[in-house]
C-alpha cells in the first residue's frame, strides 16, 4: 500500500475540519469539525505506523490515546454547550461573549476630573446615558 493514499485522505479530512472550525457558527458543528481533524491525525498515525513497520506499534498506541482524549473533549464540550444553551438560549458562537465585557456607555474615562468646566455638561450627559446602556444590555442578555 502506498503512503500517499491515506496521507491525501487525511489532508482532505483535516482541511474539511479546519474549514468547519473557521466557518461554522454553531458550537456543535465546531466540535464535530474538531473531531474530524483529530480523526485525520489518527489516520496519519496509523498509516505511518504501518508504513514504517514499527515493532512497538507506537502510532497505534498514540491513536488510542488520541481517541480517549477526543472522547473526554466531546463529553466536556457538550456539557459546556448545554449549560450555555440553558443560560443564554443560543449556542451561536458569535453571540457568546464574555460576561465581563462592558458597554462603552458604562465606561467613564479616568481623566474626566481633569476636564475644564465647559466639558462638564457633556460628562453629565454621558453619565445620564450609562443607566440606559445597562438597561439595553440587560434586555439583550435576557
PDB file of C-alpha atoms in Angstrom, residues 3-136:
ATOM      1  CA  UNK A   3       1.558   6.052   1.840  1.00  0.00           C
ATOM      2  CA  UNK A   4       0.152   8.715  -0.472  1.00  0.00           C
ATOM      3  CA  UNK A   5      -3.448   7.439  -0.373  1.00  0.00           C
ATOM      4  CA  UNK A   6      -4.062   7.705   3.381  1.00  0.00           C
ATOM      5  CA  UNK A   7      -1.955  10.883   3.567  1.00  0.00           C
ATOM      6  CA  UNK A   8      -4.069  12.631   0.923  1.00  0.00           C
ATOM      7  CA  UNK A   9      -7.276  11.414   2.555  1.00  0.00           C
ATOM      8  CA  UNK A  10      -6.054  12.657   5.944  1.00  0.00           C
ATOM      9  CA  UNK A  11      -5.129  16.027   4.450  1.00  0.00           C
ATOM     10  CA  UNK A  12      -8.608  16.350   2.914  1.00  0.00           C
ATOM     11  CA  UNK A  13     -10.252  15.393   6.206  1.00  0.00           C
ATOM     12  CA  UNK A  14      -8.093  17.859   8.129  1.00  0.00           C
ATOM     13  CA  UNK A  15      -8.819  20.691   5.689  1.00  0.00           C
ATOM     14  CA  UNK A  16     -12.543  19.953   5.860  1.00  0.00           C
ATOM     15  CA  UNK A  17     -12.387  20.045   9.662  1.00  0.00           C
ATOM     16  CA  UNK A  18     -10.391  23.272   9.622  1.00  0.00           C
ATOM     17  CA  UNK A  19     -12.952  24.874   7.329  1.00  0.00           C
ATOM     18  CA  UNK A  20     -15.706  23.729   9.676  1.00  0.00           C
ATOM     19  CA  UNK A  21     -13.989  25.266  12.693  1.00  0.00           C
ATOM     20  CA  UNK A  22     -13.374  28.579  10.961  1.00  0.00           C
ATOM     21  CA  UNK A  23     -16.662  28.958   9.076  1.00  0.00           C
ATOM     22  CA  UNK A  24     -19.330  27.454  11.327  1.00  0.00           C
ATOM     23  CA  UNK A  25     -21.267  29.388  13.942  1.00  0.00           C
ATOM     24  CA  UNK A  26     -22.937  26.518  15.772  1.00  0.00           C
ATOM     25  CA  UNK A  27     -20.803  25.123  18.592  1.00  0.00           C
ATOM     26  CA  UNK A  28     -21.956  21.544  17.988  1.00  0.00           C
ATOM     27  CA  UNK A  29     -20.715  21.736  14.400  1.00  0.00           C
ATOM     28  CA  UNK A  30     -17.435  23.267  15.591  1.00  0.00           C
ATOM     29  CA  UNK A  31     -16.964  20.337  17.987  1.00  0.00           C
ATOM     30  CA  UNK A  32     -17.721  17.899  15.165  1.00  0.00           C
ATOM     31  CA  UNK A  33     -15.140  19.644  12.991  1.00  0.00           C
ATOM     32  CA  UNK A  34     -12.525  19.321  15.731  1.00  0.00           C
ATOM     33  CA  UNK A  35     -13.305  15.600  15.894  1.00  0.00           C
ATOM     34  CA  UNK A  36     -12.839  15.370  12.134  1.00  0.00           C
ATOM     35  CA  UNK A  37      -9.413  16.979  12.479  1.00  0.00           C
ATOM     36  CA  UNK A  38      -8.453  14.548  15.254  1.00  0.00           C
ATOM     37  CA  UNK A  39      -9.542  11.610  13.092  1.00  0.00           C
ATOM     38  CA  UNK A  40      -7.333  12.885  10.274  1.00  0.00           C
ATOM     39  CA  UNK A  41      -4.401  12.890  12.685  1.00  0.00           C
ATOM     40  CA  UNK A  42      -5.309   9.354  13.793  1.00  0.00           C
ATOM     41  CA  UNK A  43      -5.347   8.202  10.176  1.00  0.00           C
ATOM     42  CA  UNK A  44      -1.871   9.628   9.670  1.00  0.00           C
ATOM     43  CA  UNK A  45      -0.573   7.977  12.847  1.00  0.00           C
ATOM     44  CA  UNK A  46      -1.821   4.545  11.805  1.00  0.00           C
ATOM     45  CA  UNK A  47      -0.668   4.956   8.189  1.00  0.00           C
ATOM     46  CA  UNK A  48       2.853   5.923   9.197  1.00  0.00           C
ATOM     47  CA  UNK A  49       2.930   3.138  11.783  1.00  0.00           C
ATOM     48  CA  UNK A  50       2.133   0.587   9.054  1.00  0.00           C
ATOM     49  CA  UNK A  51       4.498   2.202   6.553  1.00  0.00           C
ATOM     50  CA  UNK A  52       7.455   2.273   8.971  1.00  0.00           C
ATOM     51  CA  UNK A  53       6.722  -1.295  10.197  1.00  0.00           C
ATOM     52  CA  UNK A  54       7.223  -0.248  13.790  1.00  0.00           C
ATOM     53  CA  UNK A  55       7.544  -3.261  16.095  1.00  0.00           C
ATOM     54  CA  UNK A  56       6.193  -1.352  19.098  1.00  0.00           C
ATOM     55  CA  UNK A  57       3.202  -0.021  17.136  1.00  0.00           C
ATOM     56  CA  UNK A  58       3.643   3.378  18.730  1.00  0.00           C
ATOM     57  CA  UNK A  59       1.420   5.048  16.116  1.00  0.00           C
ATOM     58  CA  UNK A  60      -1.469   2.798  17.048  1.00  0.00           C
ATOM     59  CA  UNK A  61      -0.855   3.388  20.748  1.00  0.00           C
ATOM     60  CA  UNK A  62      -0.893   7.143  20.189  1.00  0.00           C
ATOM     61  CA  UNK A  63      -4.098   6.722  18.191  1.00  0.00           C
ATOM     62  CA  UNK A  64      -5.790   5.007  21.131  1.00  0.00           C
ATOM     63  CA  UNK A  65      -4.613   7.808  23.422  1.00  0.00           C
ATOM     64  CA  UNK A  66      -5.951  10.423  20.986  1.00  0.00           C
ATOM     65  CA  UNK A  67      -9.314   8.650  20.821  1.00  0.00           C
ATOM     66  CA  UNK A  68      -9.543   8.703  24.632  1.00  0.00           C
ATOM     67  CA  UNK A  69      -8.683  12.419  24.743  1.00  0.00           C
ATOM     68  CA  UNK A  70     -11.234  13.135  21.992  1.00  0.00           C
ATOM     69  CA  UNK A  71     -13.953  11.289  23.903  1.00  0.00           C
ATOM     70  CA  UNK A  72     -13.219  13.320  27.029  1.00  0.00           C
ATOM     71  CA  UNK A  73     -13.157  16.530  24.990  1.00  0.00           C
ATOM     72  CA  UNK A  74     -16.545  15.798  23.475  1.00  0.00           C
ATOM     73  CA  UNK A  75     -18.055  14.940  26.858  1.00  0.00           C
ATOM     74  CA  UNK A  76     -16.835  18.151  28.471  1.00  0.00           C
ATOM     75  CA  UNK A  77     -17.554  20.236  25.376  1.00  0.00           C
ATOM     76  CA  UNK A  78     -21.153  19.036  25.136  1.00  0.00           C
ATOM     77  CA  UNK A  79     -21.678  19.681  28.849  1.00  0.00           C
ATOM     78  CA  UNK A  80     -20.430  23.257  28.413  1.00  0.00           C
ATOM     79  CA  UNK A  81     -22.587  23.783  25.318  1.00  0.00           C
ATOM     80  CA  UNK A  82     -25.691  22.509  27.120  1.00  0.00           C
ATOM     81  CA  UNK A  83     -25.022  24.732  30.140  1.00  0.00           C
ATOM     82  CA  UNK A  84     -24.504  27.791  27.937  1.00  0.00           C
ATOM     83  CA  UNK A  85     -27.606  26.970  25.895  1.00  0.00           C
ATOM     84  CA  UNK A  86     -29.711  26.706  29.054  1.00  0.00           C
ATOM     85  CA  UNK A  87     -28.450  30.051  30.363  1.00  0.00           C
ATOM     86  CA  UNK A  88     -28.423  32.081  27.164  1.00  0.00           C
ATOM     87  CA  UNK A  89     -30.857  30.288  24.885  1.00  0.00           C
ATOM     88  CA  UNK A  90     -28.421  30.012  21.969  1.00  0.00           C
ATOM     89  CA  UNK A  91     -25.344  28.066  21.013  1.00  0.00           C
ATOM     90  CA  UNK A  92     -24.247  30.508  18.325  1.00  0.00           C
ATOM     91  CA  UNK A  93     -20.520  31.174  18.640  1.00  0.00           C
ATOM     92  CA  UNK A  94     -20.791  34.818  17.561  1.00  0.00           C
ATOM     93  CA  UNK A  95     -23.412  35.632  20.188  1.00  0.00           C
ATOM     94  CA  UNK A  96     -21.451  34.104  23.057  1.00  0.00           C
ATOM     95  CA  UNK A  97     -19.478  36.868  24.667  1.00  0.00           C
ATOM     96  CA  UNK A  98     -17.720  37.061  27.990  1.00  0.00           C
ATOM     97  CA  UNK A  99     -19.961  38.367  30.743  1.00  0.00           C
ATOM     98  CA  UNK A 100     -17.153  40.616  31.965  1.00  0.00           C
ATOM     99  CA  UNK A 101     -17.291  42.782  28.855  1.00  0.00           C
ATOM    100  CA  UNK A 102     -18.506  46.303  29.483  1.00  0.00           C
ATOM    101  CA  UNK A 103     -20.585  48.585  27.346  1.00  0.00           C
ATOM    102  CA  UNK A 104     -18.915  51.748  26.005  1.00  0.00           C
ATOM    103  CA  UNK A 105     -21.614  53.871  27.657  1.00  0.00           C
ATOM    104  CA  UNK A 106     -20.806  52.336  31.046  1.00  0.00           C
ATOM    105  CA  UNK A 107     -17.078  53.046  30.939  1.00  0.00           C
ATOM    106  CA  UNK A 108     -16.134  56.531  32.014  1.00  0.00           C
ATOM    107  CA  UNK A 109     -12.635  57.849  31.295  1.00  0.00           C
ATOM    108  CA  UNK A 110     -10.252  58.200  34.223  1.00  0.00           C
ATOM    109  CA  UNK A 111      -9.248  61.725  33.306  1.00  0.00           C
ATOM    110  CA  UNK A 112     -12.839  63.084  33.459  1.00  0.00           C
ATOM    111  CA  UNK A 113     -11.896  65.086  36.584  1.00  0.00           C
ATOM    112  CA  UNK A 114      -9.191  66.947  34.669  1.00  0.00           C
ATOM    113  CA  UNK A 115     -11.657  68.368  32.117  1.00  0.00           C
ATOM    114  CA  UNK A 116     -12.487  72.055  32.289  1.00  0.00           C
ATOM    115  CA  UNK A 117     -15.941  73.434  33.145  1.00  0.00           C
ATOM    116  CA  UNK A 118     -17.117  73.563  29.515  1.00  0.00           C
ATOM    117  CA  UNK A 119     -16.881  69.789  29.208  1.00  0.00           C
ATOM    118  CA  UNK A 120     -18.789  69.260  32.456  1.00  0.00           C
ATOM    119  CA  UNK A 121     -22.141  69.291  30.681  1.00  0.00           C
ATOM    120  CA  UNK A 122     -21.075  66.565  28.264  1.00  0.00           C
ATOM    121  CA  UNK A 123     -19.728  64.439  31.136  1.00  0.00           C
ATOM    122  CA  UNK A 124     -23.084  64.600  32.917  1.00  0.00           C
ATOM    123  CA  UNK A 125     -24.821  63.649  29.659  1.00  0.00           C
ATOM    124  CA  UNK A 126     -22.562  60.583  29.388  1.00  0.00           C
ATOM    125  CA  UNK A 127     -23.391  59.635  32.972  1.00  0.00           C
ATOM    126  CA  UNK A 128     -27.094  60.002  32.197  1.00  0.00           C
ATOM    127  CA  UNK A 129     -26.865  57.570  29.270  1.00  0.00           C
ATOM    128  CA  UNK A 130     -24.968  54.946  31.310  1.00  0.00           C
ATOM    129  CA  UNK A 131     -28.106  53.524  33.016  1.00  0.00           C
ATOM    130  CA  UNK A 132     -29.825  53.348  29.628  1.00  0.00           C
ATOM    131  CA  UNK A 133     -26.868  51.341  28.281  1.00  0.00           C
ATOM    132  CA  UNK A 134     -27.106  48.949  31.234  1.00  0.00           C
ATOM    133  CA  UNK A 135     -30.816  48.501  30.672  1.00  0.00           C
ATOM    134  CA  UNK A 136     -30.310  47.750  26.978  1.00  0.00           C
TER     135      UNK A 136
END
